[in-house]
Structure formats: C-alpha cells, structure tokens
Amino acid sequence: AQSVTQLDSHVSVSEGTPVLLRCNYSSSYSPSLFWYVQHPNKGLQLLLKYTSAATLVKGINGFEAEFKKSETSFHLTKPSAHMSDAAEYFCVVRDNYGQNFVFGPGTRLSVLP
Amino acid sequence: DGGITQSPKYLFRKEGQNVTLSCEQNLNHDAMYWYRQDPGQGLRLIYYSQIVNDFQKGDIAEGYSVSREKKESFPLTVTSAQKNPTAFYLCATTDPGRSTDTQYFGPGTRLTVL
C-alpha cells in the first residue's frame, strides 16, 4: 500500500529565505511522485513530478525536489521565498501498478515580509 | 485549471436534500476523479472512472453517487445519506494512455449544508 507523510503541517519563512517542505512516502513499487500547490479556494496546480528519470526535478516558479530512494523522501525546496508562494502544498505518490493517487495531508507555507 | 470546469463555485444545501455537482472537461482525457477536501486532511478519493459507463468507489464513497454517460462529464451527487457533506469538492482528470500520468484539477466547488 502507498502512503505519504508530510512532516510539517505549517512552515513559516521570511521573504527571500530558503524554503524546505518535507515529504516521505511508502510504496511497494517504483513510484511516481508529485508536488502540487493550492491557493485558497482554488484547484491544485502541478509544481513538478518525478517519474524515474533524473532524481533532481525542476518545476515551475523556481521550485525543485530531489528523489532519494534510500531515504524514501521527495522534499521540495526553493532558494528564495516570495510572498506569492504562500499557499498549501501537497505531496502525492502513485505507484506504477496503481490506478490512483495518494495525497499527503498538506503543508501550509506562510511567507513573512 | 485548464480545460476542467466545475459548477457551481459555491453551493448551499439544506439537510436532507440531494445535490449534484458538475464536472466537465474538454481535455479528451479518459479518467476522471472526485475528491473531497477537508481542512488538515488533504484530498480523499470519492469515486473515479477510467472509461465511459464505468466507475469505481474510492475510499469514502458512502453517501455519494456518480455517473459517466459521456467522456466529457462526471457529475457527483451528494445524497442525504452523507452525514457530513460540508467540504470542498475537487474534480480531476488524467490521460492513462500517456506515460506522464499527471492529474489536472478543476477549480472546485465549496458545498455548505445549512
């Protein structure tokens, strides 16, 4: 069975400082991993995805994530936070034999001026 | 949100009433999904459909029903049997025929039971 753990329910950073949102997963098979962002009362937008190619994945808006199989992690980072990054972030896993996507509980990112 | 519309954006329902949420897509995707989102719980799968005229229960299907008569449409009915229906509902699609398996989401419908 697949599962996703997002270690922090809320992360607060100052504008211009680095962002780290943590995600650990459990999957029986080779997984696909995704990060989505959700602004208040909006749908989810794909930030980036890992599908067994390069382990360092670059996404939109300066975000990137590194797949580490030995640590079963897929942490999301950004070198410098912007006010517009304040949102909810979801880590998602799907194994290559599954039909469905399993969502983590989300991490709310606050960016302070 | 590209290519997926959900209506209405906000919906109010009295207890004991059934209500239907609309999801329409023009992406020509085969698979469609309904999720429920509650604060602090992420997204939970209600129903999904891989092809027309076929659908499967997700993790929290009780009190909900769906139909998939057309490829473009996957309406969700919240019945009076759903004990706590107040939530944000999201529709999504994927194209299983492609290797990218990315989900695309609609803008959501916020349902409030009065």
JSON list of C-alpha atoms in Angstrom, two decimals:
[
{"chain": "A", "resi": 1, "resn": "ALA", "atom": "CA", "xyz": [0.00, 0.00, 0.00]},
{"chain": "A", "resi": 2, "resn": "GLN", "atom": "CA", "xyz": [1.06, 3.51, -0.69]},
{"chain": "A", "resi": 3, "resn": "SER", "atom": "CA", "xyz": [1.19, 6.33, 1.84]},
{"chain": "A", "resi": 4, "resn": "VAL", "atom": "CA", "xyz": [2.56, 9.84, 2.10]},
{"chain": "A", "resi": 5, "resn": "THR", "atom": "CA", "xyz": [3.77, 11.72, 5.16]},
{"chain": "A", "resi": 6, "resn": "GLN", "atom": "CA", "xyz": [4.30, 15.46, 5.17]},
{"chain": "A", "resi": 7, "resn": "LEU", "atom": "CA", "xyz": [6.27, 16.12, 8.29]},
{"chain": "A", "resi": 8, "resn": "ASP", "atom": "CA", "xyz": [5.18, 19.71, 8.85]},
{"chain": "A", "resi": 9, "resn": "SER", "atom": "CA", "xyz": [1.60, 20.91, 8.83]},
{"chain": "A", "resi": 10, "resn": "HIS", "atom": "CA", "xyz": [2.76, 24.54, 8.76]},
{"chain": "A", "resi": 11, "resn": "VAL", "atom": "CA", "xyz": [6.03, 26.16, 7.70]},
{"chain": "A", "resi": 12, "resn": "SER", "atom": "CA", "xyz": [6.74, 29.86, 8.09]},
{"chain": "A", "resi": 13, "resn": "VAL", "atom": "CA", "xyz": [9.66, 31.60, 6.37]},
{"chain": "A", "resi": 14, "resn": "SER", "atom": "CA", "xyz": [10.73, 35.16, 5.71]},
{"chain": "A", "resi": 15, "resn": "GLU", "atom": "CA", "xyz": [10.65, 36.53, 2.20]},
{"chain": "A", "resi": 16, "resn": "GLY", "atom": "CA", "xyz": [13.97, 35.91, 0.45]},
{"chain": "A", "resi": 17, "resn": "THR", "atom": "CA", "xyz": [14.96, 32.95, 2.64]},
{"chain": "A", "resi": 18, "resn": "PRO", "atom": "CA", "xyz": [15.05, 29.29, 1.55]},
{"chain": "A", "resi": 19, "resn": "VAL", "atom": "CA", "xyz": [12.01, 27.02, 1.63]},
{"chain": "A", "resi": 20, "resn": "LEU", "atom": "CA", "xyz": [12.08, 23.33, 2.61]},
{"chain": "A", "resi": 21, "resn": "LEU", "atom": "CA", "xyz": [8.87, 21.28, 2.64]},
{"chain": "A", "resi": 22, "resn": "ARG", "atom": "CA", "xyz": [9.39, 17.68, 3.64]},
{"chain": "A", "resi": 23, "resn": "CYS", "atom": "CA", "xyz": [7.74, 14.59, 2.18]},
{"chain": "A", "resi": 24, "resn": "ASN", "atom": "CA", "xyz": [8.30, 10.90, 2.86]},
{"chain": "A", "resi": 25, "resn": "TYR", "atom": "CA", "xyz": [6.49, 8.16, 1.02]},
{"chain": "A", "resi": 26, "resn": "SER", "atom": "CA", "xyz": [5.83, 4.47, 1.18]},
{"chain": "A", "resi": 27, "resn": "SER", "atom": "CA", "xyz": [5.30, 2.46, -1.98]},
{"chain": "A", "resi": 28, "resn": "SER", "atom": "CA", "xyz": [5.63, -1.19, -2.85]},
{"chain": "A", "resi": 29, "resn": "TYR", "atom": "CA", "xyz": [6.70, -0.48, -6.39]},
{"chain": "A", "resi": 30, "resn": "SER", "atom": "CA", "xyz": [8.64, 2.14, -8.28]},
{"chain": "A", "resi": 31, "resn": "PRO", "atom": "CA", "xyz": [6.62, 5.28, -7.62]},
{"chain": "A", "resi": 32, "resn": "SER", "atom": "CA", "xyz": [5.73, 8.43, -9.46]},
{"chain": "A", "resi": 33, "resn": "LEU", "atom": "CA", "xyz": [5.89, 11.42, -7.12]},
{"chain": "A", "resi": 34, "resn": "PHE", "atom": "CA", "xyz": [4.31, 14.82, -7.46]},
{"chain": "A", "resi": 35, "resn": "TRP", "atom": "CA", "xyz": [4.13, 18.16, -5.70]},
{"chain": "A", "resi": 36, "resn": "TYR", "atom": "CA", "xyz": [1.01, 20.28, -6.14]},
{"chain": "A", "resi": 37, "resn": "VAL", "atom": "CA", "xyz": [0.26, 23.79, -4.89]},
{"chain": "A", "resi": 38, "resn": "GLN", "atom": "CA", "xyz": [-3.15, 25.10, -3.89]},
{"chain": "A", "resi": 39, "resn": "HIS", "atom": "CA", "xyz": [-4.04, 28.72, -3.29]},
{"chain": "A", "resi": 40, "resn": "PRO", "atom": "CA", "xyz": [-7.12, 29.45, -1.13]},
{"chain": "A", "resi": 41, "resn": "ASN", "atom": "CA", "xyz": [-10.39, 28.24, -2.65]},
{"chain": "A", "resi": 42, "resn": "LYS", "atom": "CA", "xyz": [-8.66, 27.16, -5.85]},
{"chain": "A", "resi": 43, "resn": "GLY", "atom": "CA", "xyz": [-7.91, 23.87, -7.55]},
{"chain": "A", "resi": 44, "resn": "LEU", "atom": "CA", "xyz": [-4.50, 22.21, -7.40]},
{"chain": "A", "resi": 45, "resn": "GLN", "atom": "CA", "xyz": [-1.69, 23.13, -9.76]},
{"chain": "A", "resi": 46, "resn": "LEU", "atom": "CA", "xyz": [1.19, 20.80, -10.60]},
{"chain": "A", "resi": 47, "resn": "LEU", "atom": "CA", "xyz": [4.58, 22.13, -9.47]},
{"chain": "A", "resi": 48, "resn": "LEU", "atom": "CA", "xyz": [6.73, 19.20, -10.53]},
{"chain": "A", "resi": 49, "resn": "LYS", "atom": "CA", "xyz": [6.84, 15.42, -10.86]},
{"chain": "A", "resi": 50, "resn": "TYR", "atom": "CA", "xyz": [9.29, 12.54, -10.67]},
{"chain": "A", "resi": 51, "resn": "THR", "atom": "CA", "xyz": [8.76, 9.55, -12.95]},
{"chain": "A", "resi": 52, "resn": "SER", "atom": "CA", "xyz": [12.03, 7.55, -12.72]},
{"chain": "A", "resi": 53, "resn": "ALA", "atom": "CA", "xyz": [14.16, 9.84, -14.86]},
{"chain": "A", "resi": 54, "resn": "ALA", "atom": "CA", "xyz": [16.55, 12.35, -13.22]},
{"chain": "A", "resi": 55, "resn": "THR", "atom": "CA", "xyz": [16.40, 12.30, -9.43]},
{"chain": "A", "resi": 56, "resn": "LEU", "atom": "CA", "xyz": [16.61, 16.10, -9.18]},
{"chain": "A", "resi": 57, "resn": "VAL", "atom": "CA", "xyz": [13.44, 17.52, -10.65]},
{"chain": "A", "resi": 58, "resn": "LYS", "atom": "CA", "xyz": [12.95, 21.17, -11.52]},
{"chain": "A", "resi": 59, "resn": "GLY", "atom": "CA", "xyz": [9.48, 22.64, -11.52]},
{"chain": "A", "resi": 60, "resn": "ILE", "atom": "CA", "xyz": [7.70, 25.91, -12.02]},
{"chain": "A", "resi": 61, "resn": "ASN", "atom": "CA", "xyz": [8.27, 29.11, -10.05]},
{"chain": "A", "resi": 62, "resn": "GLY", "atom": "CA", "xyz": [11.81, 28.13, -9.03]},
{"chain": "A", "resi": 63, "resn": "PHE", "atom": "CA", "xyz": [10.84, 25.03, -7.05]},
{"chain": "A", "resi": 64, "resn": "GLU", "atom": "CA", "xyz": [12.74, 21.77, -7.23]},
{"chain": "A", "resi": 65, "resn": "ALA", "atom": "CA", "xyz": [12.66, 18.40, -5.49]},
{"chain": "A", "resi": 66, "resn": "GLU", "atom": "CA", "xyz": [15.09, 15.55, -5.09]},
{"chain": "A", "resi": 67, "resn": "PHE", "atom": "CA", "xyz": [14.04, 11.90, -5.12]},
{"chain": "A", "resi": 68, "resn": "LYS", "atom": "CA", "xyz": [16.06, 9.90, -2.60]},
{"chain": "A", "resi": 69, "resn": "LYS", "atom": "CA", "xyz": [15.15, 6.24, -2.77]},
{"chain": "A", "resi": 70, "resn": "SER", "atom": "CA", "xyz": [17.31, 5.23, 0.20]},
{"chain": "A", "resi": 71, "resn": "GLU", "atom": "CA", "xyz": [15.50, 7.74, 2.40]},
{"chain": "A", "resi": 72, "resn": "THR", "atom": "CA", "xyz": [12.09, 7.34, 0.69]},
{"chain": "A", "resi": 73, "resn": "SER", "atom": "CA", "xyz": [11.94, 11.11, 0.53]},
{"chain": "A", "resi": 74, "resn": "PHE", "atom": "CA", "xyz": [10.93, 13.73, -2.00]},
{"chain": "A", "resi": 75, "resn": "HIS", "atom": "CA", "xyz": [11.48, 17.07, -0.30]},
{"chain": "A", "resi": 76, "resn": "LEU", "atom": "CA", "xyz": [10.50, 20.32, -2.03]},
{"chain": "A", "resi": 77, "resn": "THR", "atom": "CA", "xyz": [12.89, 23.28, -1.97]},
{"chain": "A", "resi": 78, "resn": "LYS", "atom": "CA", "xyz": [13.21, 26.81, -3.25]},
{"chain": "A", "resi": 79, "resn": "PRO", "atom": "CA", "xyz": [16.26, 29.03, -2.74]},
{"chain": "A", "resi": 80, "resn": "SER", "atom": "CA", "xyz": [14.38, 32.25, -2.07]},
{"chain": "A", "resi": 81, "resn": "ALA", "atom": "CA", "xyz": [10.75, 32.55, -0.95]},
{"chain": "A", "resi": 82, "resn": "HIS", "atom": "CA", "xyz": [8.40, 35.07, -2.50]},
{"chain": "A", "resi": 83, "resn": "MET", "atom": "CA", "xyz": [5.20, 36.40, -0.97]},
{"chain": "A", "resi": 84, "resn": "SER", "atom": "CA", "xyz": [3.23, 34.75, -3.77]},
{"chain": "A", "resi": 85, "resn": "ASP", "atom": "CA", "xyz": [4.50, 31.31, -2.63]},
{"chain": "A", "resi": 86, "resn": "ALA", "atom": "CA", "xyz": [2.20, 31.41, 0.39]},
{"chain": "A", "resi": 87, "resn": "ALA", "atom": "CA", "xyz": [-0.19, 28.50, -0.19]},
{"chain": "A", "resi": 88, "resn": "GLU", "atom": "CA", "xyz": [-0.91, 24.86, 0.68]},
{"chain": "A", "resi": 89, "resn": "TYR", "atom": "CA", "xyz": [1.44, 22.26, -0.76]},
{"chain": "A", "resi": 90, "resn": "PHE", "atom": "CA", "xyz": [0.62, 18.60, -1.32]},
{"chain": "A", "resi": 91, "resn": "CYS", "atom": "CA", "xyz": [2.97, 15.69, -1.91]},
{"chain": "A", "resi": 92, "resn": "VAL", "atom": "CA", "xyz": [1.39, 12.87, -3.94]},
{"chain": "A", "resi": 93, "resn": "VAL", "atom": "CA", "xyz": [2.50, 9.33, -4.74]},
{"chain": "A", "resi": 94, "resn": "ARG", "atom": "CA", "xyz": [1.33, 6.87, -7.34]},
{"chain": "A", "resi": 95, "resn": "ASP", "atom": "CA", "xyz": [2.98, 3.54, -7.94]},
{"chain": "A", "resi": 96, "resn": "ASN", "atom": "CA", "xyz": [3.43, 2.28, -11.47]},
{"chain": "A", "resi": 97, "resn": "TYR", "atom": "CA", "xyz": [0.96, -0.55, -10.93]},
{"chain": "A", "resi": 98, "resn": "GLY", "atom": "CA", "xyz": [-1.73, 1.55, -9.25]},
{"chain": "A", "resi": 99, "resn": "GLN", "atom": "CA", "xyz": [-4.68, 3.38, -10.63]},
{"chain": "A", "resi": 100, "resn": "ASN", "atom": "CA", "xyz": [-4.97, 6.03, -8.00]},
{"chain": "A", "resi": 101, "resn": "PHE", "atom": "CA", "xyz": [-3.08, 8.87, -6.42]},
{"chain": "A", "resi": 102, "resn": "VAL", "atom": "CA", "xyz": [-2.44, 9.09, -2.68]},
{"chain": "A", "resi": 103, "resn": "PHE", "atom": "CA", "xyz": [-2.22, 12.59, -1.21]},
{"chain": "A", "resi": 104, "resn": "GLY", "atom": "CA", "xyz": [-0.33, 13.75, 1.83]},
{"chain": "A", "resi": 105, "resn": "PRO", "atom": "CA", "xyz": [-2.19, 15.92, 4.37]},
{"chain": "A", "resi": 106, "resn": "GLY", "atom": "CA", "xyz": [-0.59, 19.09, 3.07]},
{"chain": "A", "resi": 107, "resn": "THR", "atom": "CA", "xyz": [1.82, 21.72, 4.38]},
{"chain": "A", "resi": 108, "resn": "ARG", "atom": "CA", "xyz": [0.72, 25.32, 4.69]},
{"chain": "A", "resi": 109, "resn": "LEU", "atom": "CA", "xyz": [3.52, 27.72, 3.77]},
{"chain": "A", "resi": 110, "resn": "SER", "atom": "CA", "xyz": [3.43, 31.24, 5.19]},
{"chain": "A", "resi": 111, "resn": "VAL", "atom": "CA", "xyz": [5.85, 33.88, 3.88]},
{"chain": "A", "resi": 112, "resn": "LEU", "atom": "CA", "xyz": [6.54, 36.81, 6.17]},
{"chain": "A", "resi": 113, "resn": "PRO", "atom": "CA", "xyz": [7.60, 40.21, 4.82]},
{"chain": "B", "resi": 1, "resn": "ASP", "atom": "CA", "xyz": [-7.34, 24.78, -14.07]},
{"chain": "B", "resi": 2, "resn": "GLY", "atom": "CA", "xyz": [-7.16, 24.45, -17.86]},
{"chain": "B", "resi": 3, "resn": "GLY", "atom": "CA", "xyz": [-9.93, 22.57, -19.58]},
{"chain": "B", "resi": 4, "resn": "ILE", "atom": "CA", "xyz": [-11.87, 21.43, -16.50]},
{"chain": "B", "resi": 5, "resn": "THR", "atom": "CA", "xyz": [-14.88, 23.33, -15.28]},
{"chain": "B", "resi": 6, "resn": "GLN", "atom": "CA", "xyz": [-16.79, 22.76, -12.07]},
{"chain": "B", "resi": 7, "resn": "SER", "atom": "CA", "xyz": [-20.06, 24.37, -11.23]},
{"chain": "B", "resi": 8, "resn": "PRO", "atom": "CA", "xyz": [-21.30, 25.96, -9.18]},
{"chain": "B", "resi": 9, "resn": "LYS", "atom": "CA", "xyz": [-18.36, 27.52, -7.32]},
{"chain": "B", "resi": 10, "resn": "TYR", "atom": "CA", "xyz": [-20.37, 27.78, -4.11]},
{"chain": "B", "resi": 11, "resn": "LEU", "atom": "CA", "xyz": [-23.38, 25.65, -3.21]},
{"chain": "B", "resi": 12, "resn": "PHE", "atom": "CA", "xyz": [-25.66, 25.72, -0.21]},
{"chain": "B", "resi": 13, "resn": "ARG", "atom": "CA", "xyz": [-27.90, 22.81, 0.68]},
{"chain": "B", "resi": 14, "resn": "LYS", "atom": "CA", "xyz": [-30.46, 22.16, 3.34]},
{"chain": "B", "resi": 15, "resn": "GLU", "atom": "CA", "xyz": [-30.15, 18.98, 5.35]},
{"chain": "B", "resi": 16, "resn": "GLY", "atom": "CA", "xyz": [-31.96, 16.06, 3.74]},
{"chain": "B", "resi": 17, "resn": "GLN", "atom": "CA", "xyz": [-31.60, 17.35, 0.19]},
{"chain": "B", "resi": 18, "resn": "ASN", "atom": "CA", "xyz": [-29.67, 15.72, -2.61]},
{"chain": "B", "resi": 19, "resn": "VAL", "atom": "CA", "xyz": [-27.42, 17.98, -4.66]},
{"chain": "B", "resi": 20, "resn": "THR", "atom": "CA", "xyz": [-25.42, 17.41, -7.86]},
{"chain": "B", "resi": 21, "resn": "LEU", "atom": "CA", "xyz": [-22.01, 18.90, -8.56]},
{"chain": "B", "resi": 22, "resn": "SER", "atom": "CA", "xyz": [-20.97, 19.30, -12.17]},
{"chain": "B", "resi": 23, "resn": "CYS", "atom": "CA", "xyz": [-17.58, 18.46, -13.67]},
{"chain": "B", "resi": 24, "resn": "GLU", "atom": "CA", "xyz": [-16.92, 18.94, -17.39]},
{"chain": "B", "resi": 25, "resn": "GLN", "atom": "CA", "xyz": [-13.64, 18.55, -19.28]},
{"chain": "B", "resi": 26, "resn": "ASN", "atom": "CA", "xyz": [-12.50, 19.28, -22.83]},
{"chain": "B", "resi": 27, "resn": "LEU", "atom": "CA", "xyz": [-9.07, 17.66, -22.49]},
{"chain": "B", "resi": 28, "resn": "ASN", "atom": "CA", "xyz": [-10.23, 14.39, -24.07]},
{"chain": "B", "resi": 29, "resn": "HIS", "atom": "CA", "xyz": [-8.97, 12.53, -21.01]},
{"chain": "B", "resi": 30, "resn": "ASP", "atom": "CA", "xyz": [-10.34, 9.08, -20.28]},
{"chain": "B", "resi": 31, "resn": "ALA", "atom": "CA", "xyz": [-10.03, 9.05, -16.50]},
{"chain": "B", "resi": 32, "resn": "MET", "atom": "CA", "xyz": [-11.90, 11.34, -14.12]},
{"chain": "B", "resi": 33, "resn": "TYR", "atom": "CA", "xyz": [-11.84, 11.58, -10.32]},
{"chain": "B", "resi": 34, "resn": "TRP", "atom": "CA", "xyz": [-13.79, 13.18, -7.50]},
{"chain": "B", "resi": 35, "resn": "TYR", "atom": "CA", "xyz": [-12.03, 14.19, -4.30]},
{"chain": "B", "resi": 36, "resn": "ARG", "atom": "CA", "xyz": [-13.24, 15.67, -1.07]},
{"chain": "B", "resi": 37, "resn": "GLN", "atom": "CA", "xyz": [-11.02, 18.11, 0.81]},
{"chain": "B", "resi": 38, "resn": "ASP", "atom": "CA", "xyz": [-11.38, 18.92, 4.50]},
{"chain": "B", "resi": 39, "resn": "PRO", "atom": "CA", "xyz": [-9.01, 21.18, 6.46]},
{"chain": "B", "resi": 40, "resn": "GLY", "atom": "CA", "xyz": [-5.83, 19.39, 7.50]},
{"chain": "B", "resi": 41, "resn": "GLN", "atom": "CA", "xyz": [-6.75, 16.11, 5.79]},
{"chain": "B", "resi": 42, "resn": "GLY", "atom": "CA", "xyz": [-5.53, 16.51, 2.26]},
{"chain": "B", "resi": 43, "resn": "LEU", "atom": "CA", "xyz": [-7.64, 15.03, -0.51]},
{"chain": "B", "resi": 44, "resn": "ARG", "atom": "CA", "xyz": [-9.67, 11.86, -0.17]},
{"chain": "B", "resi": 45, "resn": "LEU", "atom": "CA", "xyz": [-10.92, 9.90, -3.17]},
{"chain": "B", "resi": 46, "resn": "ILE", "atom": "CA", "xyz": [-14.69, 9.54, -3.50]},
{"chain": "B", "resi": 47, "resn": "TYR", "atom": "CA", "xyz": [-15.15, 7.92, -6.93]},
{"chain": "B", "resi": 48, "resn": "TYR", "atom": "CA", "xyz": [-13.18, 7.51, -10.11]},
{"chain": "B", "resi": 49, "resn": "SER", "atom": "CA", "xyz": [-13.91, 6.48, -13.67]},
{"chain": "B", "resi": 50, "resn": "GLN", "atom": "CA", "xyz": [-11.40, 5.09, -16.16]},
{"chain": "B", "resi": 51, "resn": "ILE", "atom": "CA", "xyz": [-13.78, 4.94, -19.12]},
{"chain": "B", "resi": 52, "resn": "VAL", "atom": "CA", "xyz": [-17.32, 5.88, -20.11]},
{"chain": "B", "resi": 53, "resn": "ASN", "atom": "CA", "xyz": [-20.08, 3.86, -18.42]},
{"chain": "B", "resi": 54, "resn": "ASP", "atom": "CA", "xyz": [-17.71, 2.53, -15.79]},
{"chain": "B", "resi": 55, "resn": "PHE", "atom": "CA", "xyz": [-16.76, 3.88, -12.37]},
{"chain": "B", "resi": 56, "resn": "GLN", "atom": "CA", "xyz": [-15.28, 2.61, -9.13]},
{"chain": "B", "resi": 57, "resn": "LYS", "atom": "CA", "xyz": [-15.68, 3.52, -5.48]},
{"chain": "B", "resi": 58, "resn": "GLY", "atom": "CA", "xyz": [-12.86, 5.32, -3.78]},
{"chain": "B", "resi": 59, "resn": "ASP", "atom": "CA", "xyz": [-12.03, 5.48, -0.10]},
{"chain": "B", "resi": 60, "resn": "ILE", "atom": "CA", "xyz": [-15.09, 7.46, 1.03]},
{"chain": "B", "resi": 61, "resn": "ALA", "atom": "CA", "xyz": [-17.89, 6.63, -1.42]},
{"chain": "B", "resi": 62, "resn": "GLU", "atom": "CA", "xyz": [-20.69, 6.22, 1.14]},
{"chain": "B", "resi": 63, "resn": "GLY", "atom": "CA", "xyz": [-23.39, 8.84, 0.68]},
{"chain": "B", "resi": 64, "resn": "TYR", "atom": "CA", "xyz": [-22.25, 9.77, -2.84]},
{"chain": "B", "resi": 65, "resn": "SER", "atom": "CA", "xyz": [-23.17, 8.61, -6.33]},
{"chain": "B", "resi": 66, "resn": "VAL", "atom": "CA", "xyz": [-21.78, 9.30, -9.82]},
{"chain": "B", "resi": 67, "resn": "SER", "atom": "CA", "xyz": [-22.49, 8.63, -13.46]},
{"chain": "B", "resi": 68, "resn": "ARG", "atom": "CA", "xyz": [-20.28, 8.62, -16.55]},
{"chain": "B", "resi": 69, "resn": "GLU", "atom": "CA", "xyz": [-22.54, 8.68, -19.58]},
{"chain": "B", "resi": 70, "resn": "LYS", "atom": "CA", "xyz": [-20.22, 10.89, -21.61]},
{"chain": "B", "resi": 71, "resn": "LYS", "atom": "CA", "xyz": [-16.45, 11.14, -21.74]},
{"chain": "B", "resi": 72, "resn": "GLU", "atom": "CA", "xyz": [-16.61, 14.86, -21.02]},
{"chain": "B", "resi": 73, "resn": "SER", "atom": "CA", "xyz": [-18.83, 14.73, -17.96]},
{"chain": "B", "resi": 74, "resn": "PHE", "atom": "CA", "xyz": [-18.61, 13.13, -14.50]},
{"chain": "B", "resi": 75, "resn": "PRO", "atom": "CA", "xyz": [-21.30, 14.57, -12.18]},
{"chain": "B", "resi": 76, "resn": "LEU", "atom": "CA", "xyz": [-21.24, 13.84, -8.46]},
{"chain": "B", "resi": 77, "resn": "THR", "atom": "CA", "xyz": [-24.45, 13.61, -6.41]},
{"chain": "B", "resi": 78, "resn": "VAL", "atom": "CA", "xyz": [-24.21, 14.20, -2.70]},
{"chain": "B", "resi": 79, "resn": "THR", "atom": "CA", "xyz": [-27.15, 12.37, -1.17]},
{"chain": "B", "resi": 80, "resn": "SER", "atom": "CA", "xyz": [-28.94, 12.87, 2.11]},
{"chain": "B", "resi": 81, "resn": "ALA", "atom": "CA", "xyz": [-27.15, 9.74, 3.35]},
{"chain": "B", "resi": 82, "resn": "GLN", "atom": "CA", "xyz": [-23.88, 11.67, 3.51]},
{"chain": "B", "resi": 83, "resn": "LYS", "atom": "CA", "xyz": [-23.73, 12.68, 7.16]},
{"chain": "B", "resi": 84, "resn": "ASN", "atom": "CA", "xyz": [-21.19, 15.48, 6.94]},
{"chain": "B", "resi": 85, "resn": "PRO", "atom": "CA", "xyz": [-21.20, 16.83, 3.39]},
{"chain": "B", "resi": 86, "resn": "THR", "atom": "CA", "xyz": [-19.82, 20.32, 4.07]},
{"chain": "B", "resi": 87, "resn": "ALA", "atom": "CA", "xyz": [-16.46, 20.34, 2.27]},
{"chain": "B", "resi": 88, "resn": "PHE", "atom": "CA", "xyz": [-14.54, 21.49, -0.79]},
{"chain": "B", "resi": 89, "resn": "TYR", "atom": "CA", "xyz": [-15.00, 19.12, -3.74]},
{"chain": "B", "resi": 90, "resn": "LEU", "atom": "CA", "xyz": [-12.42, 18.78, -6.48]},
{"chain": "B", "resi": 91, "resn": "CYS", "atom": "CA", "xyz": [-12.69, 17.06, -9.83]},
{"chain": "B", "resi": 92, "resn": "ALA", "atom": "CA", "xyz": [-9.59, 15.86, -11.68]},
{"chain": "B", "resi": 93, "resn": "THR", "atom": "CA", "xyz": [-8.65, 14.08, -14.89]},
{"chain": "B", "resi": 94, "resn": "THR", "atom": "CA", "xyz": [-5.76, 12.06, -16.23]},
{"chain": "B", "resi": 95, "resn": "ASP", "atom": "CA", "xyz": [-4.98, 10.51, -19.56]},
{"chain": "B", "resi": 96, "resn": "PRO", "atom": "CA", "xyz": [-3.98, 6.88, -18.79]},
{"chain": "B", "resi": 97, "resn": "GLY", "atom": "CA", "xyz": [-2.87, 6.37, -22.37]},
{"chain": "B", "resi": 98, "resn": "ARG", "atom": "CA", "xyz": [0.12, 8.63, -21.80]},
{"chain": "B", "resi": 99, "resn": "SER", "atom": "CA", "xyz": [3.10, 7.87, -19.61]},
{"chain": "B", "resi": 100, "resn": "THR", "atom": "CA", "xyz": [3.04, 11.21, -17.85]},
{"chain": "B", "resi": 101, "resn": "ASP", "atom": "CA", "xyz": [0.09, 10.28, -15.59]},
{"chain": "B", "resi": 102, "resn": "THR", "atom": "CA", "xyz": [-0.34, 13.84, -14.37]},
{"chain": "B", "resi": 103, "resn": "GLN", "atom": "CA", "xyz": [-3.63, 14.83, -12.77]},
{"chain": "B", "resi": 104, "resn": "TYR", "atom": "CA", "xyz": [-5.31, 18.05, -13.83]},
{"chain": "B", "resi": 105, "resn": "PHE", "atom": "CA", "xyz": [-7.70, 19.70, -11.40]},
{"chain": "B", "resi": 106, "resn": "GLY", "atom": "CA", "xyz": [-10.78, 21.82, -11.72]},
{"chain": "B", "resi": 107, "resn": "PRO", "atom": "CA", "xyz": [-11.31, 24.96, -9.60]},
{"chain": "B", "resi": 108, "resn": "GLY", "atom": "CA", "xyz": [-13.50, 23.17, -7.07]},
{"chain": "B", "resi": 109, "resn": "THR", "atom": "CA", "xyz": [-16.98, 23.53, -5.58]},
{"chain": "B", "resi": 110, "resn": "ARG", "atom": "CA", "xyz": [-17.49, 24.52, -1.95]},
{"chain": "B", "resi": 111, "resn": "LEU", "atom": "CA", "xyz": [-20.57, 22.84, -0.54]},
{"chain": "B", "resi": 112, "resn": "THR", "atom": "CA", "xyz": [-22.12, 24.08, 2.68]},
{"chain": "B", "resi": 113, "resn": "VAL", "atom": "CA", "xyz": [-25.01, 22.37, 4.42]},
{"chain": "B", "resi": 114, "resn": "LEU", "atom": "CA", "xyz": [-27.26, 24.76, 6.30]}
]
